[in-house]
Amino acid sequence: MKSKTEFKHEALLDASDIQDVLKAISKGMGKGKLEFSDDKDGELLLHPQGLLRLKVTASEEDDRQQFEIKVRWEKSPKAISKNPPKIA
C-alpha cells in the first residue's frame, strides 16, 4: 500500500523573494534536510540522500515563460548491481 504526504504552496513573488526560496532549498540540500511549512498546508520534512535525479525544463509560449526544477530520490534505494553485464 502506497502512502502520499504532500506540501504545496503557490504565491506571486518578485525575483528576489524567489531567489531567497531557492537559496533556502540549496542550504537544506547541503544539510540533508528540507523542512517545508506554511500557515495553510502544514509541514513536510524530507531527507535527500544518495544519488538524486534532477530534471530541469524551460519553455516559452506566446507571452509566457517558465522553468521547472524537479529533484527526486528513493528513501530506500533499490539495490542495483555495480558489476557490468557479461556479453559474449
Coordinates of C-alpha atoms in Angstrom, one line a residue:
M1 CA 0.0 0.0 0.0
K2 CA 1.4 3.4 -1.0
S3 CA 1.1 6.5 1.1
K4 CA 1.5 10.1 0.0
T5 CA 2.1 13.2 2.0
E6 CA 2.2 16.4 0.0
F7 CA 3.1 20.0 0.6
K8 CA 2.0 22.7 -2.0
H9 CA 2.4 26.4 -1.8
E10 CA 1.7 29.0 -4.5
A11 CA 2.4 32.7 -4.4
L12 CA 3.2 35.7 -6.5
L13 CA 6.7 36.8 -5.5
D14 CA 9.3 39.1 -7.0
A15 CA 12.6 37.6 -8.3
S16 CA 14.5 38.4 -5.1
D17 CA 12.0 36.5 -2.9
I18 CA 12.2 33.5 -5.2
Q19 CA 16.0 33.7 -5.1
D20 CA 15.7 33.5 -1.3
V21 CA 13.5 30.4 -1.5
L22 CA 16.0 28.7 -3.9
K23 CA 18.9 29.6 -1.5
A24 CA 16.9 28.0 1.4
I25 CA 16.4 24.9 -0.7
S26 CA 20.1 24.8 -1.6
K27 CA 21.1 25.2 2.1
G28 CA 18.7 22.5 3.1
M29 CA 20.1 20.1 0.5
G30 CA 23.5 20.8 1.9
K31 CA 22.3 19.8 5.4
G32 CA 20.5 16.7 4.1
K33 CA 17.2 18.0 5.4
L34 CA 14.4 20.1 3.8
E35 CA 11.6 21.4 6.0
F36 CA 8.6 22.8 4.1
S37 CA 5.9 24.6 6.0
D38 CA 3.3 27.4 5.8
D39 CA 0.3 28.6 7.7
K40 CA -2.1 26.7 5.5
D41 CA -0.7 23.3 4.4
G42 CA 1.2 22.2 7.5
E43 CA 4.7 20.7 7.4
L44 CA 6.7 18.2 5.4
L45 CA 10.2 17.0 6.3
L46 CA 12.4 15.5 3.5
H47 CA 15.8 13.9 3.8
P48 CA 17.6 13.9 0.4
Q49 CA 20.3 11.3 0.2
G50 CA 22.4 9.3 -2.2
L51 CA 22.1 9.9 -5.9
L52 CA 19.3 12.3 -6.8
R53 CA 17.5 12.5 -10.1
L54 CA 17.5 16.1 -11.4
K55 CA 15.1 17.3 -14.2
V56 CA 15.2 20.9 -15.4
T57 CA 12.8 22.1 -18.1
A58 CA 12.2 25.6 -19.6
S59 CA 9.7 26.8 -22.1
E60 CA 8.3 29.8 -23.8
E61 CA 4.8 30.2 -25.3
D62 CA 3.4 33.5 -26.6
D63 CA 3.8 35.9 -23.6
R64 CA 4.5 33.2 -21.0
Q65 CA 7.9 31.9 -20.0
Q66 CA 8.6 29.3 -17.3
F67 CA 11.1 26.9 -15.9
E68 CA 10.7 24.0 -13.6
I69 CA 13.2 22.2 -11.4
K70 CA 12.4 18.7 -10.1
V71 CA 14.6 16.6 -7.8
R72 CA 13.6 13.0 -6.9
W73 CA 15.2 10.3 -4.9
E74 CA 14.3 7.0 -3.2
K75 CA 14.1 6.8 0.6
S76 CA 15.3 3.3 0.4
P77 CA 17.2 2.9 -2.8
K78 CA 16.8 -0.4 -4.6
A79 CA 20.0 -2.5 -4.8
I80 CA 21.5 -2.2 -8.2
S81 CA 24.3 -4.3 -9.4
K82 CA 27.6 -2.5 -9.7
N83 CA 29.0 -5.2 -12.0
P84 CA 28.8 -4.8 -15.8
P85 CA 26.9 -7.5 -17.7
K86 CA 28.8 -10.4 -19.3
I87 CA 28.4 -10.1 -23.1
A88 CA 30.0 -12.7 -25.4

